[in-house]
mmCIF file of C-alpha atoms in Angstrom:
data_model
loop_
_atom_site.group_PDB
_atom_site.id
_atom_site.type_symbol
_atom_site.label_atom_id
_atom_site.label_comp_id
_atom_site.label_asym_id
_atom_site.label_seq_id
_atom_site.Cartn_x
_atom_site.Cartn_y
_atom_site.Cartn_z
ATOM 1 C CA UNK A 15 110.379 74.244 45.613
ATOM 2 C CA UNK A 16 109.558 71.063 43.070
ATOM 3 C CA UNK A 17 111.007 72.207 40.208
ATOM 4 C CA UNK A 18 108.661 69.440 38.477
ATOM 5 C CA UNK A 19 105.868 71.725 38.839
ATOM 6 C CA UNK A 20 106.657 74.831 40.476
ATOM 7 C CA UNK A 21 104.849 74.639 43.413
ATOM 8 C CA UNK A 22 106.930 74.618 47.494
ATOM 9 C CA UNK A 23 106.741 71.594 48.907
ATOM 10 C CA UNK A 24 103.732 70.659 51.108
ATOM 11 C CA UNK A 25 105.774 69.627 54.701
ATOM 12 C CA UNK A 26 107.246 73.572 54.670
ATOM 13 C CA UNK A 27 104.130 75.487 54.200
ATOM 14 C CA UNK A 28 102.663 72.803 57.018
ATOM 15 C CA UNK A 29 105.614 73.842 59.077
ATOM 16 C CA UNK A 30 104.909 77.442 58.381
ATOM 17 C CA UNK A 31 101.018 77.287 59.071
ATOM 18 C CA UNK A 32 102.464 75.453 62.534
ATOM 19 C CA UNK A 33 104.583 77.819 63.428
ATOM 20 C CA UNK A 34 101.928 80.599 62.621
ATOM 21 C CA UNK A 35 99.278 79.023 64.260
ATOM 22 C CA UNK A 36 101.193 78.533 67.557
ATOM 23 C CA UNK A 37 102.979 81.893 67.505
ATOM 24 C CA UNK A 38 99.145 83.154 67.322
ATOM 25 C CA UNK A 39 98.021 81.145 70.125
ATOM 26 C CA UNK A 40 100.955 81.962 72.354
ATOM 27 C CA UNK A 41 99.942 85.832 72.234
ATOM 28 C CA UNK A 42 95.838 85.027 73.170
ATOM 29 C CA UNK A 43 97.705 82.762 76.120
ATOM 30 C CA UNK A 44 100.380 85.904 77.005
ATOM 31 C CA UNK A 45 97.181 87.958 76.527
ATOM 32 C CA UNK A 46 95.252 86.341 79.503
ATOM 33 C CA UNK A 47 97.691 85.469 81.758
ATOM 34 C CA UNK A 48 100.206 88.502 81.125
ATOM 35 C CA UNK A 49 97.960 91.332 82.674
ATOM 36 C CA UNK A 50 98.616 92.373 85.618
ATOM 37 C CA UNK A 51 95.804 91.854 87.804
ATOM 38 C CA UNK A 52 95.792 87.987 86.802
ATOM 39 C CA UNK A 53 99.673 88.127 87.838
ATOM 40 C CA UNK A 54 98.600 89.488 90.841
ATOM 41 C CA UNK A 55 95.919 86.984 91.627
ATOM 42 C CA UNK A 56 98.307 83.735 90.934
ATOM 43 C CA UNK A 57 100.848 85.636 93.291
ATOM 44 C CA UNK A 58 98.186 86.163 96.405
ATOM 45 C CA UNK A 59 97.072 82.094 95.783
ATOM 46 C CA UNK A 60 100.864 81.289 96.454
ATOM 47 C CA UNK A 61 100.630 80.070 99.759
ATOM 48 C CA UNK A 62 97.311 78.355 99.169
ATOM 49 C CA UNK A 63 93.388 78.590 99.197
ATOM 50 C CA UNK A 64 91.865 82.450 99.574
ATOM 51 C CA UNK A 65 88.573 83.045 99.739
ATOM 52 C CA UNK A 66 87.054 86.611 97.390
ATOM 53 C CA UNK A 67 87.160 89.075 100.231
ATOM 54 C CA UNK A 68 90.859 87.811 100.825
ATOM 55 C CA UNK A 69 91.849 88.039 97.474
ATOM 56 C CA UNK A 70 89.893 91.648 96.999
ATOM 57 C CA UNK A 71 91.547 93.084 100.471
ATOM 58 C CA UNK A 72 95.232 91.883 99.277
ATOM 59 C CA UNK A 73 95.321 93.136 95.827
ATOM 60 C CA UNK A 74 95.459 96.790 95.791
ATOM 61 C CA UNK A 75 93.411 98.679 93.418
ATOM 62 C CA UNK A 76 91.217 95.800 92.174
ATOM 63 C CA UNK A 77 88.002 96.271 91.812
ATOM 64 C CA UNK A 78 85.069 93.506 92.799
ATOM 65 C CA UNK A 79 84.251 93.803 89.249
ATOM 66 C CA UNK A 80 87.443 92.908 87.397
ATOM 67 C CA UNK A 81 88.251 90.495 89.964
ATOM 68 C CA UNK A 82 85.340 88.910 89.633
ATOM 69 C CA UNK A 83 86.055 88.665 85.819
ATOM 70 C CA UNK A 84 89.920 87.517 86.117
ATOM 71 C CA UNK A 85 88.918 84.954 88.897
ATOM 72 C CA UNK A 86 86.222 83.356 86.083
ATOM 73 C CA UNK A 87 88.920 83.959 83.213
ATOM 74 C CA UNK A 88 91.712 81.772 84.958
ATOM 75 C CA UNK A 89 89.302 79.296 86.065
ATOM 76 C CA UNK A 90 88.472 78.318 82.687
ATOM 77 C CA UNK A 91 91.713 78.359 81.323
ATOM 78 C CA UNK A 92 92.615 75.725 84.028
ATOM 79 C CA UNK A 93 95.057 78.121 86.332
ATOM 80 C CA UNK A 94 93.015 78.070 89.143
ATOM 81 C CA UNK A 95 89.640 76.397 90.643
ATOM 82 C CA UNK A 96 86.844 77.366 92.345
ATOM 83 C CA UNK A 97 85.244 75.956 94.977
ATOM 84 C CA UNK A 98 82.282 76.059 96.783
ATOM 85 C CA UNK A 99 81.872 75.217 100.781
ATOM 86 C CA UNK A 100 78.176 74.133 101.835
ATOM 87 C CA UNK A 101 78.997 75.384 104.909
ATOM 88 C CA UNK A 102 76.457 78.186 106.952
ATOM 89 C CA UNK A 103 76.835 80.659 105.487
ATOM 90 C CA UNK A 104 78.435 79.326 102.360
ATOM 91 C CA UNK A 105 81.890 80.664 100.983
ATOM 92 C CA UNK A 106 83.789 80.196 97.825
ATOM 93 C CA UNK A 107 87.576 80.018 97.594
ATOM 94 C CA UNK A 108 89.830 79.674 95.092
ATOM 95 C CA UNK A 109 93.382 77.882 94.626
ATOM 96 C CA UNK A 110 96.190 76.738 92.148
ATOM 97 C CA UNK A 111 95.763 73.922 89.830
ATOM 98 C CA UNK A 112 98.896 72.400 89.123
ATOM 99 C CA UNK A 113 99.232 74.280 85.512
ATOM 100 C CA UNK A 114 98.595 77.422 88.087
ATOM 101 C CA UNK A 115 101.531 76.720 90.413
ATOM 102 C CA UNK A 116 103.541 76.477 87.265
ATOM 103 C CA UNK A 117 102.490 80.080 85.871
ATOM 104 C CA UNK A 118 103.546 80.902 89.724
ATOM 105 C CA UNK A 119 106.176 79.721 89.575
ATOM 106 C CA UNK A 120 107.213 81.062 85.862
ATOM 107 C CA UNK A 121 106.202 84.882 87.436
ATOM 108 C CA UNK A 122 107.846 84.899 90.382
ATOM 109 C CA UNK A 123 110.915 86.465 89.014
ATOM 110 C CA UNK A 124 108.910 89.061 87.169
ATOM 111 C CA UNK A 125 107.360 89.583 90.105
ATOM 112 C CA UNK A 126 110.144 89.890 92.256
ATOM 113 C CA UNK A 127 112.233 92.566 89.639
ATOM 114 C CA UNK A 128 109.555 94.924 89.283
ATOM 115 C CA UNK A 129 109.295 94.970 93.157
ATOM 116 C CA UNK A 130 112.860 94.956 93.393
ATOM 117 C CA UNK A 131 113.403 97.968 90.597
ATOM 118 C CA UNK A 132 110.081 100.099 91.380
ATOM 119 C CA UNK A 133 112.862 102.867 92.725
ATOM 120 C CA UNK A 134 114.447 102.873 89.887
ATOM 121 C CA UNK A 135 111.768 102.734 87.668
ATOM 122 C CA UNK A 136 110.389 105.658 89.522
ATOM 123 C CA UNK A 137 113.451 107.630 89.019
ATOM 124 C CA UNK A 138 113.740 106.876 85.128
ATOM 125 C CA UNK A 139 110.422 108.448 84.639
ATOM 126 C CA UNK A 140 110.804 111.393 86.666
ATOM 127 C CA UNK A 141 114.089 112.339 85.176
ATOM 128 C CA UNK A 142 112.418 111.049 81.432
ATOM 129 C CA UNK A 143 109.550 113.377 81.882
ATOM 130 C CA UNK A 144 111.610 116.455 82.965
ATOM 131 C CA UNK A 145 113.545 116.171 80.115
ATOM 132 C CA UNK A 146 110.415 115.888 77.561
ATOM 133 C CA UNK A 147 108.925 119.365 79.028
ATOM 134 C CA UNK A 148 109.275 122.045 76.976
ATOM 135 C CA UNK A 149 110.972 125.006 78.305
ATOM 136 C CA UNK A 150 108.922 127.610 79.847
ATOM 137 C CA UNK A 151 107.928 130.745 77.539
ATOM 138 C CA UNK A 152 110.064 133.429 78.418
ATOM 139 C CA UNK A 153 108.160 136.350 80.005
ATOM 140 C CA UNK A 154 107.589 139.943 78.244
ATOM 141 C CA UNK A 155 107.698 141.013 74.618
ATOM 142 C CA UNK A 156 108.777 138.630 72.161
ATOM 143 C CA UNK A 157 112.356 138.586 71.035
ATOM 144 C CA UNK A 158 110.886 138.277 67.822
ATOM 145 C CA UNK A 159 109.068 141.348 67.496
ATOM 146 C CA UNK A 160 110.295 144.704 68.770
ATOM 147 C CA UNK A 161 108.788 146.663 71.942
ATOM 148 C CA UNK A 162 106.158 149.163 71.026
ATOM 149 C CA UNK A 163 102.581 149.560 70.073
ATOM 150 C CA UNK A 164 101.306 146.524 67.785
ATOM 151 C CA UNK A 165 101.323 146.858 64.171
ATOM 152 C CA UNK A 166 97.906 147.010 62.537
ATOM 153 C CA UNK A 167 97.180 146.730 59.016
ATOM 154 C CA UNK A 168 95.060 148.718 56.960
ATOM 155 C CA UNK A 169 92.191 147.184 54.819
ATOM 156 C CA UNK A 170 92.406 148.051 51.026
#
């Protein structure tokens, strides 16, 4: 702070409104890229071009929609391109830019723990939900009220 007139100094808050801004852009990028499906995408383009129907047939789950949408969403943020073959009948494929074999390359390990730890994953939930059911109701007349005909109450 400038204790000349009270006010912090200019280079900090520019620092801070840096720091903000890219923190805020790093979560949109995470957003995009992060899913799963577009994980899954960069991972099946790993050993080069792959035309829709490959992609669609490799990726379990995916539907033509969404990967229709991802493919579009990674091409313009420069992961992958598209291109088109004027051949009879024409096909499009799709393939790593070099920012793209980075992200690959970045995943990978991600990739290759959750395949690596689905069993255990698997294992934590079963024995996580078990222990969040709640016990069964016992069976018969209530512990809290005693056998016998129910009590009614008389109206006034």
């Amino acid at each position: 702070m400038n204790p000349s007139d009270g006010r912090g100094s200019r280079s900090s808050q520019n620092s801070q409104d840096s720091q903000d801004s890219t923190g805020c852009r790093t979560r949109v990028v995470l957003g995009i890229v992060g899913d799963k499906w577009s994980l899954l995408i960069v991972r099946n383009l790993r050993n080069g071009p792959r035309r829709f129907t490959e992609l669609k047939k490799n990726i379990d789950g995916i539907s033509q929609r969404v990967l229709t949408v991802k493919l579009r969403g990674l091409e313009r943020d420069g992961i992958l391109t598209r291109t088109v073959h004027q051949v009879m009948p024409p096909h499009v494929s799709y393939e790593l830019t070099e920012m793209g074999v980075t992200l690959r390359e970045a995943s990978m390990p991600l990739l290759e723990w959750s395949v690596a730890h689905l069993a255990r994953i698997d294992d934590a939930r079963a024995a996580y939900d078990a222990r969040a059911q709640p016990p069964e109701a016992p069976q018969g007349p209530s512990p809290l009220r005693p056998p016998g005909p129910p009590v009614t109450r008389a109206r006034p």
